[in-house]
Short mmCIF file of C-alpha atoms and ligand atoms in Angstrom, two decimals:
data_model
loop_
_atom_site.label_atom_id
_atom_site.label_comp_id
_atom_site.label_asym_id
_atom_site.label_seq_id
_atom_site.Cartn_x
_atom_site.Cartn_y
_atom_site.Cartn_z
CA MET A 864 -0.32 -18.70 21.66
CA SER A 865 -0.56 -18.33 17.92
CA LEU A 866 -3.57 -16.79 16.17
CA LYS A 867 -4.52 -17.10 12.52
CA LEU A 868 -5.96 -13.90 11.06
CA PHE A 869 -7.49 -13.06 7.73
CA ALA A 870 -7.51 -9.34 6.94
CA THR A 871 -10.09 -8.68 4.21
CA CYS A 872 -10.02 -5.95 1.56
CA THR A 873 -11.74 -4.90 -1.67
CA PRO A 874 -10.90 -7.65 -4.21
CA GLY A 875 -8.03 -6.50 -6.42
CA LEU A 876 -6.28 -4.63 -3.61
CA GLU A 877 -4.71 -7.66 -1.90
CA GLU A 878 -1.19 -6.65 -2.89
CA VAL A 879 -1.38 -3.21 -1.26
CA LEU A 880 -2.81 -4.76 1.91
CA GLU A 881 -0.05 -7.39 1.91
CA GLN A 882 2.58 -4.62 1.75
CA GLU A 883 0.88 -2.75 4.58
CA VAL A 884 0.72 -5.83 6.83
CA ALA A 885 4.38 -6.60 6.04
CA ALA A 886 5.34 -3.00 6.88
CA LEU A 887 3.85 -3.54 10.36
CA GLY A 888 6.39 -6.35 10.83
CA TYR A 889 4.24 -9.43 10.07
CA SER A 890 4.58 -12.11 7.36
CA PRO A 891 1.33 -12.08 5.36
CA LYS A 892 0.28 -14.45 2.59
CA GLN A 893 -2.06 -13.22 -0.15
CA GLY A 894 -5.43 -14.94 -0.52
CA ARG A 895 -8.63 -14.16 -2.35
CA GLY A 896 -10.10 -10.93 -1.01
CA GLY A 897 -7.45 -10.44 1.66
CA VAL A 898 -4.30 -11.67 3.33
CA GLU A 899 -3.66 -14.39 5.89
CA VAL A 900 -1.23 -13.81 8.73
CA MET A 901 -0.17 -15.65 11.89
CA VAL A 902 0.30 -13.48 14.98
CA ALA A 903 1.32 -14.11 18.57
CA SER A 904 -1.46 -12.50 20.61
CA LEU A 905 -4.56 -10.33 20.79
CA LYS A 906 -2.26 -7.30 21.03
CA ASP A 907 -1.30 -7.89 17.37
CA VAL A 908 -5.01 -8.00 16.53
CA MET A 909 -5.39 -4.56 18.15
CA ILE A 910 -2.37 -3.21 16.25
CA MET A 911 -3.71 -4.41 12.92
CA ASN A 912 -7.19 -2.99 13.56
CA LEU A 913 -5.78 0.36 14.60
CA HIS A 914 -3.11 0.78 11.90
CA LEU A 915 -4.28 -0.89 8.69
CA ARG A 916 -5.47 1.72 6.18
CA THR A 917 -6.56 -0.58 3.35
CA ALA A 918 -8.21 -3.49 5.22
CA SER A 919 -11.97 -3.86 5.61
CA ARG A 920 -11.98 -6.29 8.54
CA VAL A 921 -9.62 -8.45 10.57
CA LEU A 922 -11.11 -11.92 11.12
CA LEU A 923 -9.75 -14.19 13.84
CA HIS A 924 -9.96 -17.82 12.77
CA LEU A 925 -11.66 -20.08 15.33
CA PHE A 926 -12.09 -23.46 13.61
CA ASP A 927 -12.79 -25.25 10.33
CA ILE A 928 -15.53 -27.74 9.51
CA ASP A 929 -14.40 -30.28 6.91
CA LEU A 930 -16.74 -31.31 4.08
CA PRO A 931 -19.54 -29.12 5.38
CA ASN A 932 -23.22 -29.97 5.10
CA LYS A 933 -26.26 -28.87 7.07
CA GLN A 934 -25.74 -31.41 9.90
CA SER A 935 -21.96 -31.02 10.21
CA ILE A 936 -22.16 -27.21 10.39
CA TYR A 937 -24.92 -27.33 13.02
CA HIS A 938 -23.16 -29.95 15.16
CA ALA A 939 -19.68 -28.40 14.96
CA ILE A 940 -21.04 -25.03 16.11
CA CYS A 941 -23.28 -26.58 18.77
CA GLU A 942 -20.32 -28.48 20.23
CA ARG A 943 -18.39 -25.27 21.00
CA ASP A 944 -18.75 -23.32 24.20
CA TRP A 945 -19.81 -19.82 23.11
CA ARG A 946 -20.36 -18.49 26.64
CA PRO A 947 -17.02 -16.57 26.85
CA PHE A 948 -18.15 -14.33 23.96
CA PHE A 949 -21.60 -13.73 25.46
CA ARG A 950 -20.96 -12.87 29.11
CA ASP A 951 -23.36 -9.92 29.26
CA LEU A 952 -25.64 -11.22 26.51
CA PRO A 953 -24.62 -8.85 23.67
CA THR A 954 -26.61 -8.73 20.44
CA MET A 955 -25.09 -10.83 17.68
CA ALA A 956 -24.90 -11.39 13.94
CA ILE A 957 -23.36 -13.90 11.56
CA ASP A 958 -21.81 -12.57 8.38
CA VAL A 959 -21.37 -14.88 5.39
CA PRO A 960 -19.14 -12.92 3.01
CA PHE A 961 -18.53 -15.83 0.68
CA SER A 962 -20.23 -19.16 -0.02
CA SER A 963 -19.39 -21.39 -2.98
CA HIS A 964 -21.07 -24.63 -1.93
CA PRO A 965 -23.94 -26.13 -3.99
CA GLU A 966 -25.98 -26.77 -0.82
CA PHE A 967 -25.45 -23.22 0.43
CA THR A 968 -25.93 -20.91 -2.53
CA ASN A 969 -28.06 -18.71 -0.26
CA SER A 970 -25.70 -17.15 2.28
CA LEU A 971 -28.63 -16.15 4.51
CA TYR A 972 -29.40 -19.83 4.97
CA VAL A 973 -25.86 -20.51 6.29
CA ALA A 974 -26.11 -17.50 8.59
CA GLN A 975 -29.45 -18.75 9.95
CA LEU A 976 -28.13 -22.27 10.49
CA ALA A 977 -25.04 -21.05 12.36
CA LYS A 978 -27.07 -18.60 14.43
CA ASP A 979 -29.52 -21.36 15.45
CA ALA A 980 -26.66 -23.65 16.49
CA MET A 981 -24.96 -20.92 18.52
CA CYS A 982 -28.20 -19.83 20.23
CA ASP A 983 -29.18 -23.46 21.00
CA GLN A 984 -25.81 -24.06 22.69
CA LEU A 985 -26.12 -20.86 24.71
CA ARG A 986 -29.69 -21.55 25.78
CA LYS A 987 -28.73 -25.04 26.91
CA ALA A 988 -25.74 -23.75 28.86
CA THR A 989 -27.19 -20.56 30.36
CA GLY A 990 -30.95 -20.66 29.90
CA GLU A 991 -30.76 -17.48 27.80
CA ARG A 992 -30.12 -16.73 24.16
CA PRO A 993 -28.81 -13.52 22.57
CA SER A 994 -30.89 -11.35 20.26
CA VAL A 995 -29.90 -11.00 16.66
CA ASP A 996 -29.12 -7.54 15.30
CA THR A 997 -27.83 -7.67 11.75
CA LYS A 998 -27.45 -3.86 11.44
CA ALA A 999 -25.42 -2.99 14.53
CA PRO A 1000 -24.50 -6.18 16.40
CA GLN A 1001 -22.21 -6.08 19.44
CA VAL A 1002 -20.57 -9.39 18.53
CA GLN A 1003 -20.15 -10.73 15.03
CA PHE A 1004 -18.91 -14.03 13.62
CA SER A 1005 -18.07 -14.79 10.05
CA ILE A 1006 -18.43 -18.01 8.05
CA ILE A 1007 -16.82 -18.64 4.68
CA VAL A 1008 -18.05 -21.84 3.00
CA ASP A 1009 -16.69 -23.82 0.07
CA GLU A 1010 -17.05 -27.51 -0.80
CA GLU A 1011 -13.95 -28.54 1.17
CA LYS A 1012 -14.53 -26.64 4.37
CA ALA A 1013 -16.44 -24.02 6.28
CA SER A 1014 -14.24 -21.60 8.15
CA VAL A 1015 -15.64 -19.95 11.28
CA SER A 1016 -14.07 -16.69 12.55
CA PHE A 1017 -14.63 -14.00 15.14
CA ASP A 1018 -14.87 -10.53 13.59
CA THR A 1019 -12.37 -8.42 15.55
CA SER A 1020 -13.31 -5.22 13.67
CA LEU A 1021 -17.14 -5.34 13.82
CA GLU A 1022 -17.69 -2.14 11.82
CA PRO A 1023 -15.71 -2.08 8.56
CA LEU A 1024 -12.32 -0.47 9.23
CA GLY A 1025 -13.05 2.02 6.44
CA LYS A 1026 -15.41 3.73 8.87
CA ARG A 1027 -12.75 5.87 10.49
CA GLY A 1028 -15.15 8.15 12.36
CA TYR A 1029 -14.33 11.47 10.68
CA ARG A 1030 -17.25 11.31 8.25
CA THR A 1031 -20.63 11.11 9.94
CA GLU A 1032 -22.91 12.57 7.28
CA SER A 1033 -23.04 11.01 3.86
CA VAL A 1034 -22.00 12.92 0.74
CA GLU A 1035 -23.05 11.94 -2.77
CA ALA A 1036 -21.04 9.00 -4.21
CA PRO A 1037 -18.49 8.96 -1.37
CA LEU A 1038 -15.35 6.94 -1.73
CA LYS A 1039 -14.72 4.27 0.89
CA GLU A 1040 -11.91 5.50 3.13
CA SER A 1041 -9.99 2.21 2.89
CA LEU A 1042 -10.28 2.30 -0.91
CA ALA A 1043 -9.04 5.91 -1.05
CA ALA A 1044 -6.03 4.96 1.10
CA ALA A 1045 -5.25 2.00 -1.18
CA LEU A 1046 -5.49 4.16 -4.32
CA LEU A 1047 -3.16 6.77 -2.81
CA MET A 1048 -0.65 4.02 -2.09
CA LEU A 1049 -1.02 2.52 -5.58
CA ALA A 1050 -0.36 5.91 -7.14
CA GLY A 1051 2.78 6.23 -4.98
CA TYR A 1052 1.72 9.03 -2.61
CA THR A 1053 4.46 10.24 -0.28
CA PRO A 1054 4.04 13.06 2.27
CA GLU A 1055 6.53 15.32 0.47
CA VAL A 1056 4.40 15.82 -2.66
CA ILE A 1057 2.07 18.72 -3.43
CA LEU A 1058 -1.26 16.94 -3.73
CA LEU A 1059 -4.36 18.32 -5.41
CA ASP A 1060 -7.83 16.77 -5.72
CA PRO A 1061 -9.67 19.14 -8.12
CA CYS A 1062 -13.10 17.48 -7.55
CA CYS A 1063 -12.70 16.51 -3.93
CA GLY A 1064 -16.34 15.91 -2.84
CA GLY A 1065 -16.25 14.67 0.75
CA GLY A 1066 -12.45 14.95 0.73
CA THR A 1067 -11.61 11.29 1.26
CA PHE A 1068 -8.37 11.45 -0.76
CA LEU A 1069 -7.31 14.65 1.02
CA ILE A 1070 -8.05 13.35 4.51
CA GLU A 1071 -6.50 9.91 3.94
CA ALA A 1072 -3.38 11.60 2.53
CA GLY A 1073 -3.33 13.88 5.60
CA LEU A 1074 -3.52 10.88 7.94
CA ILE A 1075 -0.65 9.17 6.08
CA ALA A 1076 1.44 12.37 6.04
CA THR A 1077 1.04 12.92 9.78
CA ASN A 1078 1.56 9.21 10.53
CA THR A 1079 -1.86 9.12 12.20
CA ALA A 1080 -3.21 5.60 12.74
CA PRO A 1081 -6.54 5.51 10.86
CA GLY A 1082 -8.40 3.82 13.73
CA LEU A 1083 -7.60 6.42 16.39
CA LEU A 1084 -11.00 8.14 16.07
CA ARG A 1085 -13.00 4.92 16.24
CA LYS A 1086 -14.85 3.91 19.39
CA THR A 1087 -15.97 0.42 18.37
CA PHE A 1088 -13.95 -2.66 17.56
CA GLY A 1089 -15.00 -6.31 17.77
CA PHE A 1090 -11.92 -7.31 19.80
CA LEU A 1091 -13.17 -5.21 22.76
CA ARG A 1092 -15.51 -8.15 23.49
CA HIS A 1093 -13.00 -10.94 22.93
CA PRO A 1094 -12.72 -13.11 26.09
CA ASP A 1095 -8.95 -12.38 26.33
CA PHE A 1096 -9.28 -8.63 25.85
CA GLN A 1097 -7.34 -6.52 28.35
CA ASP A 1098 -8.04 -2.82 28.43
CA GLU A 1099 -4.54 -1.96 29.75
CA GLU A 1100 -2.97 -3.54 26.71
CA TRP A 1101 -5.33 -1.66 24.38
CA GLN A 1102 -4.64 1.69 26.05
CA GLN A 1103 -0.93 1.02 25.60
CA VAL A 1104 -1.39 0.27 21.88
CA ARG A 1105 -3.41 3.49 21.47
CA GLN A 1106 -0.93 5.58 23.43
CA GLN A 1107 1.92 4.35 21.24
CA ALA A 1108 -0.07 5.28 18.15
CA PHE A 1109 -0.79 8.79 19.55
CA ALA A 1110 2.89 9.27 20.33
CA ALA A 1111 3.82 8.36 16.75
CA VAL A 1112 1.70 11.17 15.22
CA ARG A 1113 4.04 13.75 13.73
CA GLY A 1114 3.75 17.26 12.37
CA PHE A 1115 2.95 17.81 8.73
CA PRO A 1116 6.10 17.52 6.56
CA HIS A 1117 7.07 19.84 3.69
CA GLY A 1118 4.36 18.75 1.26
CA LYS A 1119 0.95 20.29 0.72
CA ILE A 1120 -2.60 18.95 0.36
CA PHE A 1121 -5.40 20.97 -1.23
CA GLY A 1122 -8.64 20.52 -3.11
CA PHE A 1123 -11.56 22.17 -4.89
CA GLU A 1124 -15.26 21.44 -4.48
CA LYS A 1125 -17.97 23.44 -6.19
CA ASP A 1126 -21.09 21.97 -4.56
CA PRO A 1127 -22.06 23.97 -1.41
CA LYS A 1128 -23.45 21.00 0.55
CA SER A 1129 -20.44 18.78 -0.17
CA TYR A 1130 -18.13 21.67 0.72
CA ARG A 1131 -19.80 22.14 4.13
CA LEU A 1132 -19.54 18.44 4.93
CA LEU A 1133 -15.97 18.41 3.68
CA LEU A 1134 -14.97 21.14 6.15
CA ARG A 1135 -16.60 19.23 9.01
CA SER A 1136 -14.84 15.97 8.13
CA ILE A 1137 -11.45 17.70 7.89
CA ALA A 1138 -12.03 19.27 11.31
CA ARG A 1139 -13.11 15.96 12.84
CA ALA A 1140 -10.01 14.28 11.45
CA GLY A 1141 -7.93 16.95 13.21
CA LEU A 1142 -6.45 18.15 9.92
CA MET A 1143 -7.86 21.69 9.71
CA GLY A 1144 -4.46 23.37 9.53
CA GLU A 1145 -3.00 20.81 7.15
CA ILE A 1146 -5.54 20.68 4.31
CA GLU A 1147 -6.66 23.68 2.27
CA VAL A 1148 -9.99 23.51 0.41
CA PHE A 1149 -11.62 26.00 -1.93
CA HIS A 1150 -15.32 26.31 -2.62
CA THR A 1151 -15.16 26.85 -6.36
CA ASP A 1152 -14.90 25.15 -9.73
CA PHE A 1153 -11.25 24.13 -10.04
CA ARG A 1154 -11.19 25.75 -13.50
CA ASP A 1155 -11.90 29.15 -11.96
CA GLY A 1156 -9.82 28.78 -8.82
CA LYS A 1157 -6.30 30.03 -8.26
CA LEU A 1158 -3.91 27.23 -7.28
CA PRO A 1159 -2.09 28.04 -4.01
CA ALA A 1160 0.87 25.97 -5.28
CA VAL A 1161 1.75 24.06 -8.44
CA PRO A 1162 0.89 20.40 -7.72
CA ASN A 1163 3.04 17.42 -8.64
CA PHE A 1164 0.46 14.82 -7.55
CA ILE A 1165 -3.13 15.01 -8.79
CA ILE A 1166 -5.58 12.37 -7.61
CA THR A 1167 -9.31 12.55 -8.16
CA ASN A 1168 -12.60 10.73 -8.59
CA PRO A 1169 -14.64 13.00 -10.88
CA PRO A 1170 -18.34 12.42 -11.61
CA PHE A 1171 -18.91 10.00 -14.48
CA GLY A 1172 -22.68 9.67 -14.90
CA VAL A 1173 -23.97 6.25 -13.97
CA ARG A 1174 -27.08 6.37 -16.15
CA LEU A 1175 -26.98 5.87 -19.89
CA GLY A 1176 -26.28 9.07 -21.87
CA GLU A 1177 -25.30 11.00 -18.73
CA ALA A 1178 -21.56 10.65 -19.37
CA LYS A 1179 -21.66 13.14 -22.30
CA ARG A 1180 -22.33 15.97 -19.86
CA TRP A 1181 -18.95 15.41 -18.18
CA GLU A 1182 -16.77 15.36 -21.31
CA PRO A 1183 -15.62 19.02 -20.94
CA LEU A 1184 -14.73 18.33 -17.28
CA TYR A 1185 -12.48 15.39 -18.23
CA ARG A 1186 -10.83 17.46 -20.97
CA SER A 1187 -10.14 20.20 -18.38
CA LEU A 1188 -8.65 17.59 -16.06
CA GLY A 1189 -6.36 16.50 -18.90
CA THR A 1190 -5.26 20.09 -19.45
CA LEU A 1191 -4.64 20.56 -15.72
CA MET A 1192 -2.48 17.44 -15.60
CA LYS A 1193 -0.56 18.37 -18.74
CA ARG A 1194 -0.07 22.11 -18.20
CA GLY A 1195 -0.78 22.80 -14.55
CA THR A 1196 1.71 20.48 -12.84
CA GLN A 1197 5.30 20.65 -11.74
CA LYS A 1198 7.15 17.89 -13.64
CA PRO A 1199 7.83 15.09 -13.02
CA ALA A 1200 4.32 14.60 -11.68
CA VAL A 1201 1.78 11.85 -11.13
CA GLY A 1202 -1.85 11.96 -12.23
CA ALA A 1203 -4.43 9.43 -10.98
CA VAL A 1204 -8.11 9.26 -11.89
CA LEU A 1205 -10.77 6.84 -10.68
CA THR A 1206 -13.70 6.65 -13.08
CA GLY A 1207 -16.46 4.29 -14.11
CA SER A 1208 -16.47 5.45 -17.74
CA THR A 1209 -13.86 4.38 -20.31
CA PRO A 1210 -15.03 6.93 -22.93
CA LEU A 1211 -14.69 9.74 -20.36
CA ALA A 1212 -11.21 8.54 -19.36
CA LYS A 1213 -10.25 8.87 -23.04
CA GLU A 1214 -11.29 12.55 -22.97
CA ILE A 1215 -8.36 13.20 -20.59
CA GLY A 1216 -6.14 12.82 -23.65
CA LEU A 1217 -3.25 11.06 -21.90
CA LYS A 1218 -2.10 7.46 -22.04
CA PRO A 1219 -2.19 5.84 -18.59
CA LYS A 1220 0.92 3.94 -17.55
CA LYS A 1221 -1.33 1.65 -15.49
CA LYS A 1222 -5.05 0.82 -15.46
CA ILE A 1223 -6.28 -0.99 -12.35
CA PRO A 1224 -9.83 -2.43 -12.22
CA VAL A 1225 -11.53 -1.43 -8.97
CA SER A 1226 -15.01 -2.02 -7.62
CA HIS A 1227 -16.41 1.25 -6.20
CA GLY A 1228 -19.94 1.60 -4.89
CA GLY A 1229 -20.90 -1.67 -6.57
CA LEU A 1230 -19.73 -0.39 -9.98
CA ASP A 1231 -16.82 -1.62 -12.10
CA CYS A 1232 -14.42 1.29 -12.25
CA THR A 1233 -10.86 1.83 -13.48
CA PHE A 1234 -8.07 3.59 -11.67
CA CYS A 1235 -5.81 5.20 -14.30
CA ILE A 1236 -2.32 6.29 -13.28
CA TYR A 1237 -0.39 8.74 -15.50
CA ASP A 1238 3.30 9.61 -15.49
CA LEU A 1239 3.59 13.28 -16.36
CA PHE A 1240 6.95 14.43 -17.73
C1 SAM B 1426 -17.70 11.58 -7.28
S1 SAM B 1426 -17.62 12.98 -6.33
C2 SAM B 1426 -16.10 12.85 -5.49
C3 SAM B 1426 -16.20 12.03 -4.25
C4 SAM B 1426 -14.97 12.14 -3.42
N1 SAM B 1426 -13.86 11.41 -3.97
C5 SAM B 1426 -15.24 11.72 -1.99
O1 SAM B 1426 -14.44 11.03 -1.44
O2 SAM B 1426 -16.28 12.10 -1.43
C6 SAM B 1426 -17.25 14.23 -7.49
C7 SAM B 1426 -17.29 15.63 -6.92
O3 SAM B 1426 -16.77 16.54 -7.88
C8 SAM B 1426 -17.44 17.78 -7.72
N2 SAM B 1426 -17.19 18.55 -8.97
C9 SAM B 1426 -17.68 18.30 -10.21
N3 SAM B 1426 -17.19 19.17 -11.11
C10 SAM B 1426 -16.37 20.01 -10.42
C11 SAM B 1426 -15.55 21.12 -10.78
N4 SAM B 1426 -15.51 21.53 -12.05
N5 SAM B 1426 -14.82 21.74 -9.83
C12 SAM B 1426 -14.90 21.32 -8.53
N6 SAM B 1426 -15.67 20.28 -8.12
C13 SAM B 1426 -16.37 19.62 -9.05
C14 SAM B 1426 -18.88 17.37 -7.48
O4 SAM B 1426 -19.61 18.40 -6.85
C15 SAM B 1426 -18.70 16.12 -6.61
O5 SAM B 1426 -18.76 16.45 -5.24
#
């Protein structure tokens, strides 16, 4: 058996994902918004879902519809037997992440068409049809449409893989876990460094670094995956994949991970997330302004996502903070060191007073941001 997968990620981060998939022993090919990879079995699907830190979803390709139009999409989907995916009548949804076809500029229309075709086939075959639940479906399919073809896939992740399970309450302006992992990798994080996030908020950088340092598979806390409802799913195989991942978790190496957070609510949530991630002894956090706090060690890796003021005129307020960050990077680090700042404001980035060696455009929370990486000598 050979399965074609498409692992999706935040656009712009395809290269990091490609490296991650290759490091798991596969041969990925970069595409738009993700990487394509051929694998041998559903076990590989489980491995990718459990281990990939930077992917959003792993889609399992089912079939293509050439030169799609309303009739051809409906008929091609109606012709398939969908019963194996719907044995106990789970709720379902169709996701249309991308449509660039003049007839289907409205992705909801494609989703509706595909859902009707699938439900009509099921009703004809079984007398029953599944209910649609777009918020928390139990089974999800994905359709990507362009003028040449429509590609239909089974979503083996279901919930985005960024939802690791350690953060249950929402903090203000949280960073997606998969994005934080990708940014750590882009900045060259290794477990030996002394890492500081001076404005750590919900602690996503700290926790993701902790998971990398302890070789903890990011999906180990998750309960839900789409592949659990694939017709070929075997629980024994899945338990084996999980057991191997548990066995690979190692103690914390020589490095250090610590952060500062001055907001009381964020600090409380931060402590809870660290505990849930099982990293209480590995990550140190201080409830204070980083400018007033005493550093427990001199860092050589600073990574942070400071506030930047989304509304017009708000950025001015944060200028002193960015200048302090610049001072911290220049004078408060053990050289050679790395600095890395994700911000949505170019003028504020300039206040840091250092020239980035790399500027990477990143979409964060629907905003165009820049990830600046500094070499500190
Ligand atoms: C954009 S949020 C960071 C989000 C974080 N990356 C996450 O994953 O949740 C910025 C955080 O910096 C904190 N902050 C702002 N100024 C600070 C300072 N001087 N010292 C410590 N924390 C600060 C804010 O309270 C806020 O929680």
